[in-house]
Short mmCIF file of C-alpha atoms and ligand atoms in Angstrom, two decimals:
data_model
loop_
_atom_site.label_atom_id
_atom_site.label_comp_id
_atom_site.label_asym_id
_atom_site.label_seq_id
_atom_site.Cartn_x
_atom_site.Cartn_y
_atom_site.Cartn_z
CA MET A 1 -115.99 -25.48 18.82
CA GLY A 2 -117.05 -25.36 15.19
CA THR A 3 -114.68 -25.80 12.28
CA ILE A 4 -113.30 -22.73 10.56
CA GLN A 5 -114.77 -22.01 7.14
CA ALA A 6 -113.45 -20.02 4.18
CA LEU A 7 -114.55 -16.39 4.52
CA ARG A 8 -117.67 -15.02 2.83
CA GLY A 9 -116.94 -14.06 -0.76
CA THR A 10 -113.92 -16.34 -1.00
CA ARG A 11 -113.78 -19.92 -2.18
CA ASP A 12 -111.47 -22.83 -2.70
CA ILE A 13 -110.75 -23.85 -6.25
CA LEU A 14 -110.64 -27.60 -5.90
CA PRO A 15 -108.67 -29.94 -8.17
CA GLU A 16 -111.64 -30.85 -10.43
CA GLU A 17 -112.10 -27.14 -11.11
CA VAL A 18 -108.45 -26.20 -11.25
CA VAL A 19 -108.13 -28.04 -14.56
CA TYR A 20 -110.38 -25.37 -16.11
CA TRP A 21 -108.27 -22.60 -14.61
CA GLN A 22 -105.05 -24.14 -15.88
CA TRP A 23 -106.58 -24.55 -19.29
CA VAL A 24 -107.61 -20.87 -19.45
CA GLU A 25 -104.18 -19.81 -18.22
CA SER A 26 -102.33 -21.92 -20.74
CA VAL A 27 -104.48 -20.75 -23.67
CA ALA A 28 -104.03 -17.12 -22.60
CA ARG A 29 -100.31 -17.52 -21.96
CA ASP A 30 -99.83 -19.09 -25.36
CA ILE A 31 -101.76 -16.43 -27.30
CA LEU A 32 -100.18 -13.58 -25.33
CA SER A 33 -96.63 -14.78 -25.71
CA ARG A 34 -97.16 -15.31 -29.44
CA SER A 35 -98.28 -11.67 -29.56
CA ALA A 36 -95.14 -10.44 -27.74
CA TYR A 37 -96.89 -9.58 -24.46
CA GLN A 38 -94.65 -9.94 -21.42
CA GLU A 39 -95.89 -11.07 -18.05
CA ILE A 40 -95.55 -8.70 -15.11
CA ARG A 41 -96.12 -9.65 -11.46
CA THR A 42 -96.81 -6.79 -9.10
CA PRO A 43 -97.58 -6.87 -5.36
CA ILE A 44 -101.03 -7.82 -4.12
CA PHE A 45 -101.07 -4.82 -1.79
CA GLU A 46 -100.13 -1.27 -2.61
CA ALA A 47 -100.35 2.20 -1.09
CA THR A 48 -104.02 3.18 -0.84
CA ALA A 49 -103.24 6.46 -2.60
CA LEU A 50 -102.35 4.55 -5.78
CA PHE A 51 -105.91 3.33 -6.19
CA GLU A 52 -107.49 6.57 -5.01
CA ARG A 53 -105.58 8.42 -7.68
CA GLY A 54 -105.52 5.64 -10.24
CA ILE A 55 -109.14 4.53 -10.14
CA GLY A 56 -110.78 7.71 -8.90
CA GLU A 57 -112.58 8.60 -5.71
CA ALA A 58 -116.02 8.79 -7.31
CA THR A 59 -116.03 5.12 -8.35
CA ASP A 60 -117.70 2.19 -6.58
CA ILE A 61 -114.34 0.54 -6.17
CA VAL A 62 -112.68 3.38 -4.27
CA GLY A 63 -115.87 4.60 -2.66
CA LYS A 64 -116.95 1.35 -1.05
CA GLU A 65 -115.21 -1.78 -2.25
CA MET A 66 -111.60 -1.52 -1.12
CA TYR A 67 -109.98 -3.61 1.59
CA THR A 68 -107.94 -0.96 3.32
CA PHE A 69 -105.98 -1.18 6.57
CA MET A 70 -103.05 0.46 8.35
CA SER A 71 -99.59 -1.08 8.18
CA ARG A 72 -97.96 -2.22 11.40
CA GLY A 73 -95.00 -0.61 13.09
CA GLU A 74 -93.85 2.94 13.61
CA ASP A 75 -94.43 4.63 10.28
CA LYS A 76 -98.09 3.78 9.88
CA TYR A 77 -99.48 4.19 6.39
CA SER A 78 -102.58 3.05 4.57
CA ILE A 79 -102.48 -0.16 2.55
CA THR A 80 -105.07 -1.56 0.14
CA LEU A 81 -105.43 -5.05 -1.29
CA ARG A 82 -105.44 -4.46 -5.03
CA PRO A 83 -108.99 -4.28 -6.43
CA GLU A 84 -107.71 -4.46 -10.03
CA GLY A 85 -104.44 -4.79 -11.91
CA THR A 86 -104.02 -1.69 -14.04
CA ALA A 87 -102.98 0.77 -11.31
CA GLY A 88 -100.20 -1.54 -10.06
CA ALA A 89 -98.95 -2.28 -13.57
CA VAL A 90 -98.82 1.42 -14.41
CA ARG A 91 -97.09 2.24 -11.11
CA SER A 92 -94.48 -0.37 -11.93
CA TYR A 93 -94.13 0.91 -15.49
CA ILE A 94 -93.31 4.37 -14.14
CA GLN A 95 -91.22 3.27 -11.16
CA ASN A 96 -89.04 0.97 -13.26
CA GLY A 97 -88.52 3.47 -16.03
CA MET A 98 -90.14 1.26 -18.67
CA HIS A 99 -91.24 4.43 -20.46
CA ALA A 100 -87.59 5.35 -20.90
CA GLN A 101 -87.08 2.23 -23.01
CA GLY A 102 -89.17 3.96 -25.63
CA GLY A 103 -91.57 2.29 -27.98
CA VAL A 104 -94.56 0.23 -27.00
CA GLN A 105 -94.69 -1.96 -23.89
CA ARG A 106 -97.07 -4.87 -24.00
CA LEU A 107 -97.73 -6.31 -20.55
CA TRP A 108 -100.05 -8.95 -19.12
CA TYR A 109 -100.76 -10.16 -15.61
CA THR A 110 -102.92 -12.62 -13.75
CA GLY A 111 -103.78 -13.04 -10.10
CA PRO A 112 -106.26 -12.42 -7.30
CA MET A 113 -108.07 -9.10 -6.83
CA PHE A 114 -110.07 -7.99 -3.81
CA ARG A 115 -113.29 -6.04 -3.59
CA TYR A 116 -115.75 -5.78 -0.75
CA GLU A 117 -118.97 -6.68 -2.59
CA ARG A 118 -122.14 -8.60 -1.95
CA PRO A 119 -121.15 -12.14 -2.94
CA GLN A 120 -123.26 -13.92 -5.58
CA ALA A 121 -122.64 -16.17 -8.56
CA GLY A 122 -119.72 -14.65 -10.49
CA ARG A 123 -119.15 -11.95 -7.88
CA GLN A 124 -116.74 -12.58 -5.05
CA ARG A 125 -114.59 -10.66 -2.61
CA GLN A 126 -111.44 -12.43 -3.72
CA PHE A 127 -111.65 -13.02 -7.45
CA HIS A 128 -109.16 -13.42 -10.27
CA GLN A 129 -108.37 -11.63 -13.47
CA ILE A 130 -106.14 -11.96 -16.47
CA GLY A 131 -105.40 -8.59 -17.96
CA VAL A 132 -103.31 -6.83 -20.59
CA GLU A 133 -101.97 -3.29 -20.85
CA VAL A 134 -100.43 -1.80 -23.99
CA LEU A 135 -98.51 1.33 -23.05
CA GLY A 136 -97.09 3.91 -25.43
CA SER A 137 -99.36 3.71 -28.47
CA SER A 138 -102.28 5.93 -29.37
CA ASP A 139 -102.78 4.04 -32.64
CA ALA A 140 -106.25 2.62 -33.26
CA ARG A 141 -104.51 -0.63 -34.13
CA ALA A 142 -103.55 -1.02 -30.47
CA ASP A 143 -107.23 -0.86 -29.47
CA ALA A 144 -108.09 -3.37 -32.18
CA GLU A 145 -105.21 -5.65 -31.24
CA VAL A 146 -106.18 -5.96 -27.59
CA ILE A 147 -109.80 -6.63 -28.52
CA ALA A 148 -108.70 -9.22 -31.09
CA ILE A 149 -106.55 -10.96 -28.50
CA ALA A 150 -109.39 -11.11 -25.96
CA THR A 151 -111.65 -12.50 -28.68
CA ASP A 152 -109.04 -15.09 -29.67
CA ILE A 153 -108.63 -16.30 -26.11
CA LEU A 154 -112.38 -16.68 -25.61
CA GLN A 155 -112.85 -18.35 -28.99
CA THR A 156 -109.98 -20.76 -28.50
CA LEU A 157 -111.68 -21.86 -25.30
CA GLY A 158 -114.76 -22.61 -27.40
CA LEU A 159 -117.03 -19.99 -25.84
CA GLN A 160 -120.14 -19.01 -27.74
CA ASN A 161 -122.98 -16.53 -27.29
CA LEU A 162 -120.59 -13.70 -26.55
CA ARG A 163 -121.08 -10.17 -27.76
CA LEU A 164 -118.78 -7.20 -27.89
CA ASP A 165 -120.27 -3.89 -26.75
CA ILE A 166 -118.23 -0.86 -27.65
CA ASN A 167 -118.35 2.87 -27.16
CA SER A 168 -116.13 5.91 -27.18
CA VAL A 169 -115.95 8.19 -24.17
CA GLY A 170 -113.94 10.73 -26.16
CA ASN A 171 -111.27 12.95 -24.69
CA PRO A 172 -111.58 15.22 -21.63
CA THR A 173 -112.70 18.17 -23.74
CA ASP A 174 -115.49 16.18 -25.42
CA ARG A 175 -116.53 14.90 -22.05
CA GLN A 176 -116.69 18.31 -20.46
CA GLN A 177 -119.51 19.26 -22.82
CA TYR A 178 -121.20 15.91 -22.57
CA ARG A 179 -121.04 16.16 -18.79
CA GLN A 180 -123.08 19.35 -18.87
CA ALA A 181 -125.60 17.77 -21.22
CA LEU A 182 -126.01 14.88 -18.78
CA ILE A 183 -126.47 17.19 -15.82
CA ASP A 184 -129.14 19.08 -17.75
CA TYR A 185 -130.85 15.83 -18.68
CA PHE A 186 -130.80 14.11 -15.30
CA THR A 187 -131.47 17.08 -13.01
CA PRO A 188 -135.27 17.07 -13.54
CA TYR A 189 -135.28 13.36 -12.54
CA SER A 190 -132.93 13.79 -9.62
CA SER A 191 -135.41 12.67 -6.96
CA GLU A 192 -136.08 9.42 -8.87
CA LEU A 193 -132.42 8.42 -9.23
CA ASP A 194 -130.85 5.93 -6.83
CA ALA A 195 -128.92 7.47 -3.97
CA ASP A 196 -125.48 6.89 -5.51
CA SER A 197 -126.54 8.43 -8.78
CA GLN A 198 -127.89 11.49 -6.97
CA THR A 199 -124.46 12.20 -5.51
CA ARG A 200 -122.88 11.50 -8.90
CA LEU A 201 -125.10 14.03 -10.58
CA THR A 202 -122.69 16.78 -9.65
CA ARG A 203 -119.47 14.83 -9.04
CA ASN A 204 -119.34 12.46 -12.00
CA PRO A 205 -122.58 12.29 -14.00
CA LEU A 206 -121.11 9.86 -16.54
CA ARG A 207 -121.16 7.17 -13.91
CA ILE A 208 -124.95 7.42 -13.65
CA LEU A 209 -125.05 5.62 -17.01
CA ASP A 210 -123.29 2.69 -15.29
CA SER A 211 -125.87 2.41 -12.50
CA LYS A 212 -127.39 -1.02 -11.90
CA ASP A 213 -130.56 0.47 -10.41
CA LYS A 214 -133.60 -0.33 -12.57
CA ARG A 215 -135.36 3.02 -12.45
CA THR A 216 -132.09 4.87 -13.02
CA GLN A 217 -131.42 2.65 -16.03
CA GLU A 218 -134.86 3.42 -17.41
CA ILE A 219 -134.26 7.13 -17.09
CA ALA A 220 -130.79 6.77 -18.62
CA GLN A 221 -132.28 5.10 -21.72
CA ASN A 222 -133.13 8.49 -23.19
CA ALA A 223 -130.08 10.36 -21.96
CA PRO A 224 -128.04 12.17 -24.61
CA SER A 225 -125.47 9.95 -26.36
CA ILE A 226 -121.78 10.67 -25.96
CA LEU A 227 -121.33 9.83 -29.63
CA ASP A 228 -123.01 13.14 -30.44
CA TYR A 229 -120.39 15.00 -28.41
CA LEU A 230 -117.21 13.55 -29.87
CA GLY A 231 -114.79 16.03 -31.45
CA VAL A 232 -113.23 15.41 -34.86
CA ASP A 233 -110.13 13.62 -33.53
CA SER A 234 -112.10 11.39 -31.18
CA LYS A 235 -114.58 10.53 -33.88
CA GLN A 236 -111.78 9.67 -36.26
CA HIS A 237 -110.07 7.41 -33.73
CA PHE A 238 -113.32 5.62 -32.96
CA ASP A 239 -114.21 5.17 -36.63
CA GLN A 240 -110.77 3.69 -37.23
CA VAL A 241 -111.15 1.22 -34.38
CA LEU A 242 -114.55 0.13 -35.70
CA GLN A 243 -113.22 -0.23 -39.24
CA LEU A 244 -110.30 -2.34 -38.02
CA LEU A 245 -112.66 -4.59 -36.06
CA THR A 246 -114.74 -5.04 -39.20
CA ASP A 247 -111.59 -5.87 -41.18
CA LEU A 248 -110.69 -8.44 -38.52
CA GLY A 249 -114.13 -10.01 -38.78
CA ILE A 250 -115.01 -9.10 -35.20
CA SER A 251 -118.63 -8.07 -34.87
CA TYR A 252 -119.67 -5.48 -32.32
CA GLN A 253 -122.62 -3.60 -31.02
CA LEU A 254 -122.48 0.14 -30.36
CA ASN A 255 -123.53 0.90 -26.81
CA PRO A 256 -123.47 4.66 -26.10
CA ARG A 257 -124.30 3.99 -22.44
CA LEU A 258 -121.14 1.97 -21.85
CA VAL A 259 -118.84 4.22 -19.85
CA ARG A 260 -115.77 4.09 -17.83
CA GLY A 261 -116.47 7.29 -16.02
CA LEU A 262 -113.02 8.41 -14.95
CA ASP A 263 -111.14 11.43 -16.13
CA TYR A 264 -108.20 9.50 -17.51
CA TYR A 265 -110.30 7.03 -19.50
CA THR A 266 -110.40 8.16 -23.08
CA HIS A 267 -111.83 7.02 -26.37
CA THR A 268 -112.56 3.32 -26.65
CA ALA A 269 -114.49 1.53 -23.93
CA PHE A 270 -115.68 -2.05 -24.41
CA GLU A 271 -117.11 -5.09 -22.72
CA ILE A 272 -117.45 -8.68 -23.79
CA ILE A 273 -120.72 -10.01 -22.47
CA SER A 274 -122.11 -13.52 -22.25
CA ASP A 275 -125.77 -14.39 -22.67
CA ASP A 276 -125.20 -17.48 -20.51
CA LEU A 277 -124.19 -15.82 -17.25
CA GLY A 278 -127.33 -14.22 -15.84
CA ALA A 279 -126.84 -11.02 -13.88
CA GLN A 280 -123.03 -11.06 -13.80
CA ALA A 281 -122.73 -11.15 -17.57
CA THR A 282 -119.57 -9.19 -18.31
CA VAL A 283 -116.61 -11.47 -18.85
CA CYS A 284 -114.14 -8.86 -20.08
CA GLY A 285 -113.97 -5.11 -19.60
CA GLY A 286 -111.46 -2.74 -21.08
CA GLY A 287 -110.64 0.43 -22.87
CA ARG A 288 -108.21 3.21 -23.49
CA TYR A 289 -106.78 5.24 -20.62
CA ASP A 290 -104.53 7.86 -22.16
CA GLY A 291 -104.48 9.99 -19.00
CA LEU A 292 -103.57 7.44 -16.34
CA VAL A 293 -99.78 7.29 -16.62
CA ALA A 294 -99.55 11.07 -16.30
CA GLU A 295 -102.10 11.06 -13.49
CA LEU A 296 -99.82 8.69 -11.56
CA GLY A 297 -96.78 10.90 -12.07
CA GLY A 298 -95.32 9.46 -15.28
CA PRO A 299 -94.86 11.12 -18.66
CA ASP A 300 -97.85 11.52 -20.98
CA THR A 301 -98.35 7.97 -22.26
CA PRO A 302 -101.34 6.67 -24.18
CA ALA A 303 -102.47 3.20 -23.14
CA VAL A 304 -105.18 0.63 -23.70
CA GLY A 305 -106.02 -2.64 -21.95
CA TRP A 306 -108.62 -5.06 -20.62
CA ALA A 307 -109.26 -7.50 -17.79
CA ILE A 308 -111.06 -10.82 -18.00
CA GLY A 309 -112.81 -12.14 -14.88
CA LEU A 310 -111.69 -15.72 -14.47
CA GLU A 311 -114.50 -16.88 -12.18
CA ARG A 312 -117.07 -15.91 -14.79
CA LEU A 313 -115.03 -17.52 -17.53
CA THR A 314 -114.62 -20.83 -15.71
CA ILE A 315 -118.34 -20.83 -14.80
CA LEU A 316 -119.06 -20.62 -18.54
CA LEU A 317 -116.63 -23.38 -19.41
CA GLN A 318 -118.12 -25.67 -16.80
CA LYS A 319 -121.64 -24.89 -18.01
CA MET A 320 -120.59 -25.89 -21.50
CA GLN A 321 -118.96 -28.96 -19.97
CA GLN A 322 -116.09 -27.96 -22.15
CA ALA A 323 -113.50 -29.91 -20.22
CA PRO A 324 -109.83 -29.85 -21.03
CA LYS A 325 -108.57 -33.18 -22.34
CA LYS A 326 -107.14 -35.56 -19.79
CA THR A 327 -103.47 -35.97 -20.31
CA LEU A 328 -102.27 -38.96 -18.29
CA ASP A 329 -100.25 -41.47 -20.33
CA PHE A 330 -100.07 -44.37 -17.86
CA TYR A 331 -101.71 -45.63 -14.71
CA VAL A 332 -99.34 -47.99 -12.92
CA VAL A 333 -100.72 -50.83 -10.79
CA SER A 334 -98.69 -53.37 -8.84
CA ARG A 335 -99.08 -55.96 -6.15
CA GLY A 336 -96.54 -57.92 -4.12
CA GLU A 337 -93.47 -56.60 -2.35
CA LYS A 338 -91.02 -56.94 -5.21
CA ALA A 339 -93.47 -55.73 -7.87
CA GLU A 340 -94.44 -52.68 -5.83
CA ALA A 341 -90.79 -51.67 -5.41
CA GLN A 342 -90.15 -52.17 -9.14
CA ALA A 343 -93.27 -50.19 -10.06
CA LEU A 344 -92.02 -47.16 -8.14
CA LEU A 345 -88.70 -47.38 -9.92
CA LEU A 346 -90.29 -47.86 -13.33
CA ALA A 347 -92.63 -44.92 -12.71
CA GLN A 348 -89.73 -42.68 -11.85
CA LYS A 349 -87.83 -43.69 -14.99
CA LEU A 350 -90.88 -43.16 -17.21
CA ARG A 351 -91.46 -39.71 -15.72
CA ARG A 352 -87.86 -38.78 -16.37
CA ILE A 353 -88.12 -39.64 -20.05
CA GLY A 354 -91.21 -37.49 -20.39
CA PHE A 355 -94.27 -39.66 -19.77
CA SER A 356 -97.05 -38.66 -17.43
CA LEU A 357 -98.42 -41.24 -15.06
CA GLU A 358 -100.07 -42.03 -11.79
CA LEU A 359 -98.68 -44.72 -9.52
CA ASP A 360 -101.31 -46.57 -7.49
CA LEU A 361 -100.08 -46.63 -3.91
CA SER A 362 -102.99 -48.49 -2.35
CA GLY A 363 -101.56 -52.00 -2.23
CA SER A 364 -105.14 -53.22 -2.67
CA ALA A 365 -106.34 -56.10 -4.85
CA PHE A 366 -105.68 -55.77 -8.59
CA LYS A 367 -109.40 -55.50 -9.24
CA LYS A 368 -109.70 -52.33 -7.17
CA GLN A 369 -106.59 -50.87 -8.75
CA PHE A 370 -107.98 -51.57 -12.25
CA ALA A 371 -111.18 -49.76 -11.34
CA ARG A 372 -109.14 -46.72 -10.42
CA ALA A 373 -107.12 -47.05 -13.63
CA ASP A 374 -110.42 -46.88 -15.54
CA LYS A 375 -111.37 -43.65 -13.81
CA SER A 376 -107.95 -42.07 -14.12
CA GLY A 377 -108.33 -41.18 -17.78
CA ALA A 378 -104.94 -42.72 -18.56
CA VAL A 379 -104.39 -44.04 -22.06
CA ALA A 380 -102.74 -47.23 -20.87
CA CYS A 381 -102.34 -49.24 -17.70
CA LEU A 382 -99.02 -50.77 -16.69
CA ILE A 383 -99.31 -53.90 -14.56
CA LEU A 384 -96.66 -55.47 -12.39
CA GLY A 385 -97.31 -58.67 -10.39
CA ASP A 386 -94.96 -61.31 -8.96
CA GLU A 387 -94.38 -62.88 -12.35
CA GLU A 388 -93.52 -59.61 -14.09
CA ALA A 389 -91.25 -58.60 -11.22
CA GLU A 390 -89.43 -61.91 -11.46
CA ASN A 391 -88.87 -61.60 -15.23
CA GLN A 392 -88.30 -57.81 -15.38
CA THR A 393 -91.32 -57.49 -17.66
CA VAL A 394 -94.49 -55.42 -17.51
CA LYS A 395 -98.00 -55.90 -18.86
CA LEU A 396 -99.30 -53.02 -20.91
CA LYS A 397 -103.07 -52.74 -21.30
CA TRP A 398 -104.62 -50.19 -23.68
CA MET A 399 -107.60 -48.82 -21.81
CA ALA A 400 -109.75 -48.13 -24.86
CA THR A 401 -109.57 -51.63 -26.37
CA LYS A 402 -108.56 -53.64 -23.27
CA GLU A 403 -105.89 -55.20 -25.49
CA GLN A 404 -102.96 -56.39 -23.49
CA GLN A 405 -99.35 -57.30 -24.21
CA THR A 406 -96.35 -58.32 -22.14
CA LEU A 407 -93.04 -56.68 -22.83
CA SER A 408 -89.68 -56.33 -21.16
CA GLN A 409 -89.24 -53.22 -18.99
CA LYS A 410 -86.21 -52.48 -21.11
CA ASP A 411 -88.35 -52.29 -24.25
CA LEU A 412 -90.83 -50.04 -22.55
CA LEU A 413 -88.10 -47.62 -21.53
CA GLY A 414 -86.09 -48.00 -24.73
CA LYS A 415 -88.67 -47.45 -27.46
CA THR A 416 -89.81 -44.09 -26.14
CA ASP A 417 -90.67 -42.54 -29.48
CA GLU A 418 -92.82 -45.45 -30.54
CA TRP A 419 -94.89 -45.41 -27.33
CA ARG A 420 -95.16 -41.64 -27.45
CA ARG A 421 -96.56 -41.82 -30.99
CA GLN A 422 -99.09 -44.49 -30.12
CA ILE A 423 -100.26 -42.71 -26.97
CA ASP A 424 -100.59 -39.34 -28.67
CA MET A 425 -102.60 -40.92 -31.45
CA LEU A 426 -105.00 -42.47 -28.95
CA LYS A 427 -105.29 -39.20 -27.05
CA THR A 428 -106.55 -37.35 -30.08
CA GLN A 429 -109.25 -39.95 -30.80
P1 LIG B 1 -119.29 -5.29 -12.63
O1 LIG B 1 -120.05 -4.25 -13.38
O2 LIG B 1 -119.75 -6.70 -12.93
O3 LIG B 1 -119.18 -5.01 -11.16
P2 LIG B 1 -116.76 -4.06 -13.06
O4 LIG B 1 -117.03 -2.98 -14.02
O5 LIG B 1 -116.65 -3.72 -11.61
O6 LIG B 1 -117.83 -5.25 -13.23
P3 LIG B 1 -114.08 -4.39 -14.00
O7 LIG B 1 -113.48 -3.57 -12.94
O8 LIG B 1 -114.18 -3.87 -15.38
O9 LIG B 1 -115.51 -4.90 -13.53
O10 LIG B 1 -113.34 -5.81 -14.03
C1 LIG B 1 -113.20 -6.62 -15.20
C2 LIG B 1 -113.85 -7.97 -15.03
O11 LIG B 1 -113.49 -8.57 -13.79
C3 LIG B 1 -115.35 -7.93 -14.96
O12 LIG B 1 -115.90 -7.87 -16.25
C4 LIG B 1 -115.66 -9.25 -14.30
O13 LIG B 1 -115.60 -10.32 -15.22
C5 LIG B 1 -114.54 -9.39 -13.32
N1 LIG B 1 -114.96 -8.96 -11.97
C6 LIG B 1 -115.07 -7.71 -11.46
N2 LIG B 1 -115.45 -7.71 -10.17
C7 LIG B 1 -115.61 -9.03 -9.84
C8 LIG B 1 -115.99 -9.72 -8.64
N3 LIG B 1 -116.27 -9.06 -7.52
N4 LIG B 1 -116.04 -11.07 -8.67
C9 LIG B 1 -115.75 -11.75 -9.79
N5 LIG B 1 -115.38 -11.17 -10.95
C10 LIG B 1 -115.31 -9.83 -10.99
MG1 LIG B 2 -117.95 -3.81 -10.00
#
């Protein structure tokens, strides 16, 4: 019998890689909480109808990517593993009466999402997103704020070669006219379009612009631009967003073919794209969805948000070898019965007063333990042998200089601030 492997399109995130994930999460958490965004955690599975209504039947996600199954038991109903986070967040917003609190709600979430796709680099069946939703504001500043926050997160992580593509998909009235223009444009080419786009021609022609088929993309190059179909209000909103981005020093590229082709998506649509990712280049996708809350049974509520794909982000960070700094203060080595027992005790006390450390449990020769101390990334090594155990002392060796000193365990535990200062100084070097 063979061993059981992780399923196609899923993967383990091993400890060496998890450090990148934790780094991204802590940077995002920090920036979001300083911007008054509150975390929300919604279930990983929801009623299938939520996504059918919330994402739209004519989309790839609902059409062919959802993991859907029947619940067990008597009252069978259809369940779907969430393919994205917005529908669940909006369901929760309505269900929990957050709209009744008035004002603007700023939410963020992170977690796994599930889509049945052909796995490749940066495209998996279980993948992860961090996302934000701002509910209750139609102000162009809300659009600009969410874009600025995404930019801040990516910049703080040190990412380069990113570009912001932006477009407006207008309001439903603008789109109605644009829709007809697209049908008129694409119909003569209909036999050359990919199969999906052919069915979209009547159902949702905007989505043809989103096709990944090469010939369809070529044809779409000369399609009419939505920007020529925006009404006065839509144009004004879009101009404001662009002006605010300019004021914020965020450069962008207009991309009239960037669409989120659903009825409840309105106005701003944007993507942050990396030149370093190959085919799966979009790191962040977002936009305004003024119609969604109402579509899901809530009151008319304007909203805007985005989602960042964490696999693609961590691939970029690893490519840049932009590793988070190691943070271990001490590596503790010991040998001999008494010393080993004391080392455990000392480690526990040091942890309790706020130091980070790794205790070597091997019991092997000092030489081997020192080699591991070197690899651990710790700032200093603490050494306990028979002599130290006897005298209640400890040897402290600074890893960078190999300088060594012997001090009483009491001094080590007592002069916390002094050690902290020295270690932090060395960490920043
Ligand atoms: P794509 O065009 O690449 O399929 P999408 O439009 O389906 O992307 P969104 O639904 O906008 O993607 O999701 C936001 C982000 O989540 C994407 O920009 C991407 O970074 C990430 N993402 C989406 N699907 C996957 C996946 N299957 N595997 C890994 N990351 C994904
Ligand atoms: Mg997709």
